[in-house]
């Protein structure tokens, strides 16, 4: 699986260049829209941490894949509607897209029901883009405090920088917000910019096309 091996080597090199342990960066292989054979090849190569951005798509294929491969960890990296929280909590292991009070409350309720709280990341809209999910940077401290009050197990922050901008300032901003809130996790960096993200302290990189190959649908 050359895409996977190549990305793993590049992550290790970027970590080393930043004076960090290669093991300090977790690769989430974002499998949205990818055909089953590509996903199975990555599973066969031994990788177990995956990301999906839609609840329904994840539900369609991961129960079956989990039955065949032990130890899968599935991260939700896309926006979550409150009416899909129960389903999401049933299929995912980590929620990376906590971005508004109503969703935080629904997640807290769902965790109380299942008795199994899932690690969560707060998504920050660092570019303040109207069409993009995420809490605005100015509201992040308050929202993080609210999530903690609700008992959500917060691991860190997540961001998706604007497509048409240098990602570095966005990574730096996310790190600043994480540090002042005492959050260790930084989910940032995709196929085009993960080495920069690692230089800025990413602990989780979410990589799709560089691992699996280009997606058939370019809009996602
Ligand atoms: C699709 C997606 C990725 C991976 O994108 P690539 O550019 O293919 O690496 C990462 N994060 C999120 C939130 C995504 O939706």
PDB file of C-alpha atoms and ligand atoms in Angstrom:
ATOM      1  CA  UNK A   1       0.000   0.000   0.000  1.00  0.00           C
ATOM      2  CA  UNK A   2       2.306   2.699  -1.289  1.00  0.00           C
ATOM      3  CA  UNK A   3       0.128   5.708  -0.437  1.00  0.00           C
ATOM      4  CA  UNK A   4      -0.065   4.657   3.199  1.00  0.00           C
ATOM      5  CA  UNK A   5       3.640   3.830   3.493  1.00  0.00           C
ATOM      6  CA  UNK A   6       4.591   7.063   1.779  1.00  0.00           C
ATOM      7  CA  UNK A   7       2.402   9.153   4.095  1.00  0.00           C
ATOM      8  CA  UNK A   8       3.724   7.323   7.170  1.00  0.00           C
ATOM      9  CA  UNK A   9       7.299   8.031   6.079  1.00  0.00           C
ATOM     10  CA  UNK A  10       6.516  11.695   5.429  1.00  0.00           C
ATOM     11  CA  UNK A  11       4.852  12.021   8.854  1.00  0.00           C
ATOM     12  CA  UNK A  12       7.916  10.497  10.534  1.00  0.00           C
ATOM     13  CA  UNK A  13      10.256  12.810   8.612  1.00  0.00           C
ATOM     14  CA  UNK A  14       8.183  15.904   9.424  1.00  0.00           C
ATOM     15  CA  UNK A  15       8.071  14.950  13.094  1.00  0.00           C
ATOM     16  CA  UNK A  16      11.803  14.404  13.179  1.00  0.00           C
ATOM     17  CA  UNK A  17      12.429  17.727  11.448  1.00  0.00           C
ATOM     18  CA  UNK A  18      10.325  19.391  14.157  1.00  0.00           C
ATOM     19  CA  UNK A  19      12.264  17.636  16.919  1.00  0.00           C
ATOM     20  CA  UNK A  20       9.280  15.463  17.785  1.00  0.00           C
ATOM     21  CA  UNK A  21       8.760  11.728  18.220  1.00  0.00           C
ATOM     22  CA  UNK A  22       7.145  10.130  15.124  1.00  0.00           C
ATOM     23  CA  UNK A  23       4.737   8.396  17.510  1.00  0.00           C
ATOM     24  CA  UNK A  24       3.447  11.765  18.702  1.00  0.00           C
ATOM     25  CA  UNK A  25       1.472  12.193  15.470  1.00  0.00           C
ATOM     26  CA  UNK A  26      -1.599  10.011  14.859  1.00  0.00           C
ATOM     27  CA  UNK A  27      -2.644   9.348  11.276  1.00  0.00           C
ATOM     28  CA  UNK A  28      -6.397   9.322  10.686  1.00  0.00           C
ATOM     29  CA  UNK A  29      -6.930   7.880   7.194  1.00  0.00           C
ATOM     30  CA  UNK A  30      -9.988   9.713   5.858  1.00  0.00           C
ATOM     31  CA  UNK A  31     -11.846   7.106   3.812  1.00  0.00           C
ATOM     32  CA  UNK A  32     -14.938   9.118   2.758  1.00  0.00           C
ATOM     33  CA  UNK A  33     -16.116   8.350  -0.780  1.00  0.00           C
ATOM     34  CA  UNK A  34     -13.280   5.849  -1.302  1.00  0.00           C
ATOM     35  CA  UNK A  35     -14.087   2.474  -2.857  1.00  0.00           C
ATOM     36  CA  UNK A  36     -14.077  -0.557  -0.570  1.00  0.00           C
ATOM     37  CA  UNK A  37     -11.029  -2.182  -2.160  1.00  0.00           C
ATOM     38  CA  UNK A  38      -8.813   0.804  -1.322  1.00  0.00           C
ATOM     39  CA  UNK A  39     -10.006   0.812   2.289  1.00  0.00           C
ATOM     40  CA  UNK A  40      -9.451  -2.918   2.620  1.00  0.00           C
ATOM     41  CA  UNK A  41      -5.923  -2.560   1.239  1.00  0.00           C
ATOM     42  CA  UNK A  42      -5.124  -0.028   3.966  1.00  0.00           C
ATOM     43  CA  UNK A  43      -6.662  -2.309   6.611  1.00  0.00           C
ATOM     44  CA  UNK A  44      -4.656  -5.255   5.240  1.00  0.00           C
ATOM     45  CA  UNK A  45      -1.521  -3.142   5.556  1.00  0.00           C
ATOM     46  CA  UNK A  46      -2.283  -2.940   9.271  1.00  0.00           C
ATOM     47  CA  UNK A  47      -3.685   0.558   9.630  1.00  0.00           C
ATOM     48  CA  UNK A  48      -6.650   0.851  11.977  1.00  0.00           C
ATOM     49  CA  UNK A  49      -7.508   4.527  12.480  1.00  0.00           C
ATOM     50  CA  UNK A  50      -9.963   5.956   9.964  1.00  0.00           C
ATOM     51  CA  UNK A  51     -12.078   9.050   9.497  1.00  0.00           C
ATOM     52  CA  UNK A  52     -15.450   9.578   7.834  1.00  0.00           C
ATOM     53  CA  UNK A  53     -17.344  12.830   7.397  1.00  0.00           C
ATOM     54  CA  UNK A  54     -20.890  11.456   7.103  1.00  0.00           C
ATOM     55  CA  UNK A  55     -22.752   9.338   9.627  1.00  0.00           C
ATOM     56  CA  UNK A  56     -24.771   7.494   7.002  1.00  0.00           C
ATOM     57  CA  UNK A  57     -21.793   6.583   4.842  1.00  0.00           C
ATOM     58  CA  UNK A  58     -19.914   5.306   7.884  1.00  0.00           C
ATOM     59  CA  UNK A  59     -22.906   3.255   8.943  1.00  0.00           C
ATOM     60  CA  UNK A  60     -23.133   1.734   5.506  1.00  0.00           C
ATOM     61  CA  UNK A  61     -19.759   0.079   5.551  1.00  0.00           C
ATOM     62  CA  UNK A  62     -17.923   0.152   8.849  1.00  0.00           C
ATOM     63  CA  UNK A  63     -19.992  -2.397  10.808  1.00  0.00           C
ATOM     64  CA  UNK A  64     -19.032  -4.976   8.173  1.00  0.00           C
ATOM     65  CA  UNK A  65     -15.382  -3.914   8.064  1.00  0.00           C
ATOM     66  CA  UNK A  66     -15.179  -3.964  11.870  1.00  0.00           C
ATOM     67  CA  UNK A  67     -16.459  -7.547  11.807  1.00  0.00           C
ATOM     68  CA  UNK A  68     -13.450  -8.503   9.669  1.00  0.00           C
ATOM     69  CA  UNK A  69     -10.722  -6.355  11.220  1.00  0.00           C
ATOM     70  CA  UNK A  70     -10.011  -6.011  14.945  1.00  0.00           C
ATOM     71  CA  UNK A  71      -9.150  -2.779  16.653  1.00  0.00           C
ATOM     72  CA  UNK A  72     -10.632  -0.254  14.233  1.00  0.00           C
ATOM     73  CA  UNK A  73     -10.982   3.276  15.582  1.00  0.00           C
ATOM     74  CA  UNK A  74     -13.341   5.505  13.619  1.00  0.00           C
ATOM     75  CA  UNK A  75     -13.270   9.304  13.852  1.00  0.00           C
ATOM     76  CA  UNK A  76     -16.136  11.559  12.779  1.00  0.00           C
ATOM     77  CA  UNK A  77     -14.493  14.516  11.010  1.00  0.00           C
ATOM     78  CA  UNK A  78     -17.564  16.081   9.375  1.00  0.00           C
ATOM     79  CA  UNK A  79     -20.440  18.213  10.661  1.00  0.00           C
ATOM     80  CA  UNK A  80     -22.896  16.420  12.957  1.00  0.00           C
ATOM     81  CA  UNK A  81     -26.622  17.197  12.959  1.00  0.00           C
ATOM     82  CA  UNK A  82     -28.216  16.888  16.364  1.00  0.00           C
ATOM     83  CA  UNK A  83     -30.804  14.392  15.054  1.00  0.00           C
ATOM     84  CA  UNK A  84     -27.946  12.026  14.122  1.00  0.00           C
ATOM     85  CA  UNK A  85     -26.092  12.166  17.430  1.00  0.00           C
ATOM     86  CA  UNK A  86     -27.389   8.815  18.679  1.00  0.00           C
ATOM     87  CA  UNK A  87     -26.404   7.058  15.468  1.00  0.00           C
ATOM     88  CA  UNK A  88     -23.019   8.770  15.460  1.00  0.00           C
ATOM     89  CA  UNK A  89     -22.288   7.731  19.022  1.00  0.00           C
ATOM     90  CA  UNK A  90     -23.149   4.166  18.059  1.00  0.00           C
ATOM     91  CA  UNK A  91     -20.676   3.937  15.204  1.00  0.00           C
ATOM     92  CA  UNK A  92     -17.794   6.336  15.922  1.00  0.00           C
ATOM     93  CA  UNK A  93     -15.030   6.155  18.532  1.00  0.00           C
ATOM     94  CA  UNK A  94     -13.965   9.805  18.446  1.00  0.00           C
ATOM     95  CA  UNK A  95     -16.007  12.918  17.596  1.00  0.00           C
ATOM     96  CA  UNK A  96     -13.802  15.619  16.049  1.00  0.00           C
ATOM     97  CA  UNK A  97     -16.516  18.100  15.075  1.00  0.00           C
ATOM     98  CA  UNK A  98     -18.078  19.440  18.277  1.00  0.00           C
ATOM     99  CA  UNK A  99     -18.888  22.998  17.264  1.00  0.00           C
ATOM    100  CA  UNK A 100     -21.986  24.388  18.980  1.00  0.00           C
ATOM    101  CA  UNK A 101     -23.749  24.313  22.361  1.00  0.00           C
ATOM    102  CA  UNK A 102     -26.798  22.382  21.181  1.00  0.00           C
ATOM    103  CA  UNK A 103     -24.620  19.617  19.764  1.00  0.00           C
ATOM    104  CA  UNK A 104     -22.491  19.531  22.923  1.00  0.00           C
ATOM    105  CA  UNK A 105     -25.629  19.072  25.045  1.00  0.00           C
ATOM    106  CA  UNK A 106     -26.982  16.292  22.800  1.00  0.00           C
ATOM    107  CA  UNK A 107     -23.628  14.506  22.903  1.00  0.00           C
ATOM    108  CA  UNK A 108     -23.519  14.775  26.691  1.00  0.00           C
ATOM    109  CA  UNK A 109     -27.028  13.284  26.886  1.00  0.00           C
ATOM    110  CA  UNK A 110     -26.077  10.454  24.522  1.00  0.00           C
ATOM    111  CA  UNK A 111     -22.949   9.653  26.559  1.00  0.00           C
ATOM    112  CA  UNK A 112     -25.043   9.514  29.710  1.00  0.00           C
ATOM    113  CA  UNK A 113     -27.356   7.038  27.985  1.00  0.00           C
ATOM    114  CA  UNK A 114     -24.605   4.769  26.707  1.00  0.00           C
ATOM    115  CA  UNK A 115     -22.364   5.156  29.744  1.00  0.00           C
ATOM    116  CA  UNK A 116     -19.449   5.356  27.294  1.00  0.00           C
ATOM    117  CA  UNK A 117     -18.323   8.938  26.709  1.00  0.00           C
ATOM    118  CA  UNK A 118     -16.264   9.304  23.536  1.00  0.00           C
ATOM    119  CA  UNK A 119     -13.158  11.481  23.215  1.00  0.00           C
ATOM    120  CA  UNK A 120     -14.138  14.783  21.596  1.00  0.00           C
ATOM    121  CA  UNK A 121     -12.459  17.617  19.716  1.00  0.00           C
ATOM    122  CA  UNK A 122     -13.867  21.109  19.418  1.00  0.00           C
ATOM    123  CA  UNK A 123     -13.819  22.299  15.814  1.00  0.00           C
ATOM    124  CA  UNK A 124     -12.703  25.905  15.471  1.00  0.00           C
ATOM    125  CA  UNK A 125     -13.549  27.921  12.357  1.00  0.00           C
ATOM    126  CA  UNK A 126     -10.164  29.651  12.301  1.00  0.00           C
ATOM    127  CA  UNK A 127     -10.860  31.324   8.943  1.00  0.00           C
ATOM    128  CA  UNK A 128     -14.249  32.617  10.160  1.00  0.00           C
ATOM    129  CA  UNK A 129     -15.806  31.301   6.949  1.00  0.00           C
ATOM    130  CA  UNK A 130     -19.586  31.634   6.819  1.00  0.00           C
ATOM    131  CA  UNK A 131     -20.098  28.299   5.042  1.00  0.00           C
ATOM    132  CA  UNK A 132     -17.774  26.325   7.280  1.00  0.00           C
ATOM    133  CA  UNK A 133     -18.597  24.518  10.511  1.00  0.00           C
ATOM    134  CA  UNK A 134     -16.759  25.310  13.728  1.00  0.00           C
ATOM    135  CA  UNK A 135     -17.005  27.684  16.651  1.00  0.00           C
ATOM    136  CA  UNK A 136     -15.572  31.147  15.985  1.00  0.00           C
ATOM    137  CA  UNK A 137     -12.169  31.773  17.612  1.00  0.00           C
ATOM    138  CA  UNK A 138     -13.613  34.563  19.769  1.00  0.00           C
ATOM    139  CA  UNK A 139     -16.214  32.166  21.196  1.00  0.00           C
ATOM    140  CA  UNK A 140     -13.891  29.180  21.622  1.00  0.00           C
ATOM    141  CA  UNK A 141     -12.800  29.669  25.266  1.00  0.00           C
ATOM    142  CA  UNK A 142     -16.385  30.048  26.434  1.00  0.00           C
ATOM    143  CA  UNK A 143     -17.559  27.051  24.421  1.00  0.00           C
ATOM    144  CA  UNK A 144     -14.703  24.853  25.650  1.00  0.00           C
ATOM    145  CA  UNK A 145     -15.652  25.711  29.234  1.00  0.00           C
ATOM    146  CA  UNK A 146     -19.272  24.819  28.465  1.00  0.00           C
ATOM    147  CA  UNK A 147     -18.233  21.447  26.988  1.00  0.00           C
ATOM    148  CA  UNK A 148     -16.221  20.713  30.109  1.00  0.00           C
ATOM    149  CA  UNK A 149     -19.127  21.641  32.334  1.00  0.00           C
ATOM    150  CA  UNK A 150     -21.251  19.164  30.397  1.00  0.00           C
ATOM    151  CA  UNK A 151     -18.640  16.501  31.085  1.00  0.00           C
ATOM    152  CA  UNK A 152     -17.519  15.945  27.484  1.00  0.00           C
ATOM    153  CA  UNK A 153     -14.090  14.283  27.424  1.00  0.00           C
ATOM    154  CA  UNK A 154     -12.281  16.984  25.440  1.00  0.00           C
ATOM    155  CA  UNK A 155      -8.993  15.882  23.910  1.00  0.00           C
ATOM    156  CA  UNK A 156      -8.245  18.901  21.812  1.00  0.00           C
ATOM    157  CA  UNK A 157      -9.159  21.153  18.927  1.00  0.00           C
ATOM    158  CA  UNK A 158      -9.674  20.614  15.208  1.00  0.00           C
ATOM    159  CA  UNK A 159      -9.562  23.024  12.273  1.00  0.00           C
ATOM    160  CA  UNK A 160      -9.847  23.064   8.487  1.00  0.00           C
ATOM    161  CA  UNK A 161      -8.053  26.162   7.152  1.00  0.00           C
ATOM    162  CA  UNK A 162      -9.582  28.062   4.204  1.00  0.00           C
ATOM    163  CA  UNK A 163      -8.625  26.469   0.884  1.00  0.00           C
ATOM    164  CA  UNK A 164      -7.223  29.652  -0.604  1.00  0.00           C
ATOM    165  CA  UNK A 165      -5.019  30.766   2.302  1.00  0.00           C
ATOM    166  CA  UNK A 166      -1.665  29.859   3.799  1.00  0.00           C
ATOM    167  CA  UNK A 167      -2.527  27.242   6.422  1.00  0.00           C
ATOM    168  CA  UNK A 168       0.311  28.128   8.840  1.00  0.00           C
ATOM    169  CA  UNK A 169      -1.400  31.082  10.599  1.00  0.00           C
ATOM    170  CA  UNK A 170      -4.491  28.938  11.117  1.00  0.00           C
ATOM    171  CA  UNK A 171      -2.443  26.145  12.672  1.00  0.00           C
ATOM    172  CA  UNK A 172      -0.706  28.691  14.896  1.00  0.00           C
ATOM    173  CA  UNK A 173      -4.044  30.145  15.998  1.00  0.00           C
ATOM    174  CA  UNK A 174      -5.466  26.699  16.807  1.00  0.00           C
ATOM    175  CA  UNK A 175      -2.409  25.907  18.891  1.00  0.00           C
ATOM    176  CA  UNK A 176      -2.689  29.182  20.780  1.00  0.00           C
ATOM    177  CA  UNK A 177      -6.332  28.499  21.674  1.00  0.00           C
ATOM    178  CA  UNK A 178      -5.455  24.934  22.723  1.00  0.00           C
ATOM    179  CA  UNK A 179      -2.584  26.024  24.956  1.00  0.00           C
ATOM    180  CA  UNK A 180      -4.536  28.702  26.775  1.00  0.00           C
ATOM    181  CA  UNK A 181      -7.288  26.153  27.433  1.00  0.00           C
ATOM    182  CA  UNK A 182      -4.965  23.388  28.552  1.00  0.00           C
ATOM    183  CA  UNK A 183      -5.922  21.036  25.703  1.00  0.00           C
ATOM    184  CA  UNK A 184      -3.190  18.642  24.478  1.00  0.00           C
ATOM    185  CA  UNK A 185      -4.705  17.530  21.153  1.00  0.00           C
ATOM    186  CA  UNK A 186      -4.381  19.353  17.837  1.00  0.00           C
ATOM    187  CA  UNK A 187      -6.179  17.780  14.861  1.00  0.00           C
ATOM    188  CA  UNK A 188      -4.886  19.729  11.886  1.00  0.00           C
ATOM    189  CA  UNK A 189      -3.248  18.965   8.566  1.00  0.00           C
ATOM    190  CA  UNK A 190      -4.637  17.222   5.463  1.00  0.00           C
ATOM    191  CA  UNK A 191      -3.019  15.834   2.310  1.00  0.00           C
ATOM    192  CA  UNK A 192      -1.837  19.228   1.061  1.00  0.00           C
ATOM    193  CA  UNK A 193      -0.471  20.642   4.307  1.00  0.00           C
ATOM    194  CA  UNK A 194       0.162  17.970   6.947  1.00  0.00           C
ATOM    195  CA  UNK A 195       3.901  18.533   7.119  1.00  0.00           C
ATOM    196  CA  UNK A 196       3.327  22.202   7.957  1.00  0.00           C
ATOM    197  CA  UNK A 197       0.728  21.161  10.542  1.00  0.00           C
ATOM    198  CA  UNK A 198       3.226  18.805  12.181  1.00  0.00           C
ATOM    199  CA  UNK A 199       5.777  21.620  12.360  1.00  0.00           C
ATOM    200  CA  UNK A 200       3.104  23.612  14.223  1.00  0.00           C
ATOM    201  CA  UNK A 201       2.412  20.805  16.679  1.00  0.00           C
ATOM    202  CA  UNK A 202      -0.332  18.665  15.118  1.00  0.00           C
ATOM    203  CA  UNK A 203      -0.981  15.535  17.186  1.00  0.00           C
ATOM    204  CA  UNK A 204      -3.572  14.212  14.711  1.00  0.00           C
ATOM    205  CA  UNK A 205      -3.409  14.559  10.922  1.00  0.00           C
ATOM    206  CA  UNK A 206      -6.462  13.716   8.819  1.00  0.00           C
ATOM    207  CA  UNK A 207      -5.338  12.470   5.432  1.00  0.00           C
ATOM    208  CA  UNK A 208      -7.502  11.159   2.615  1.00  0.00           C
ATOM    209  CA  UNK A 209      -6.278  11.421  -0.948  1.00  0.00           C
ATOM    210  CA  UNK A 210      -2.548  11.065  -0.181  1.00  0.00           C
ATOM    211  CA  UNK A 211      -3.293   7.711   1.476  1.00  0.00           C
ATOM    212  CA  UNK A 212      -6.014   6.292  -0.784  1.00  0.00           C
ATOM    213  CA  UNK A 213      -5.659   8.184  -4.051  1.00  0.00           C
ATOM    214  CA  UNK A 214      -7.897  10.921  -5.448  1.00  0.00           C
ATOM    215  CA  UNK A 215     -11.572  10.824  -4.552  1.00  0.00           C
ATOM    216  CA  UNK A 216     -14.080  10.277  -7.365  1.00  0.00           C
ATOM    217  CA  UNK A 217     -16.253  13.146  -6.105  1.00  0.00           C
ATOM    218  CA  UNK A 218     -14.180  16.269  -5.914  1.00  0.00           C
ATOM    219  CA  UNK A 219     -16.670  18.344  -3.953  1.00  0.00           C
ATOM    220  CA  UNK A 220     -15.993  16.487  -0.720  1.00  0.00           C
TER     221      UNK A 220
HETATM  222  C1  LIG B   1     -11.843  15.019   3.389  1.00  0.00           C
HETATM  223  C2  LIG B   1     -11.313  15.513   4.665  1.00  0.00           C
HETATM  224  C3  LIG B   1      -9.957  15.341   4.999  1.00  0.00           C
HETATM  225  C4  LIG B   1      -8.947  14.699   4.081  1.00  0.00           C
HETATM  226  O1  LIG B   1      -8.751  15.478   2.939  1.00  0.00           O
HETATM  227  P1  LIG B   1      -7.523  15.185   1.925  1.00  0.00           P
HETATM  228  O2  LIG B   1      -7.251  16.497   1.320  1.00  0.00           O
HETATM  229  O3  LIG B   1      -8.031  14.167   0.965  1.00  0.00           O
HETATM  230  O4  LIG B   1      -6.397  14.682   2.717  1.00  0.00           O
HETATM  231  C5  LIG B   1      -9.536  15.807   6.232  1.00  0.00           C
HETATM  232  N1  LIG B   1     -10.384  16.397   7.106  1.00  0.00           N
HETATM  233  C6  LIG B   1     -11.691  16.556   6.821  1.00  0.00           C
HETATM  234  C7  LIG B   1     -12.570  17.219   7.828  1.00  0.00           C
HETATM  235  C8  LIG B   1     -12.201  16.133   5.597  1.00  0.00           C
HETATM  236  O5  LIG B   1     -13.506  16.323   5.330  1.00  0.00           O
END
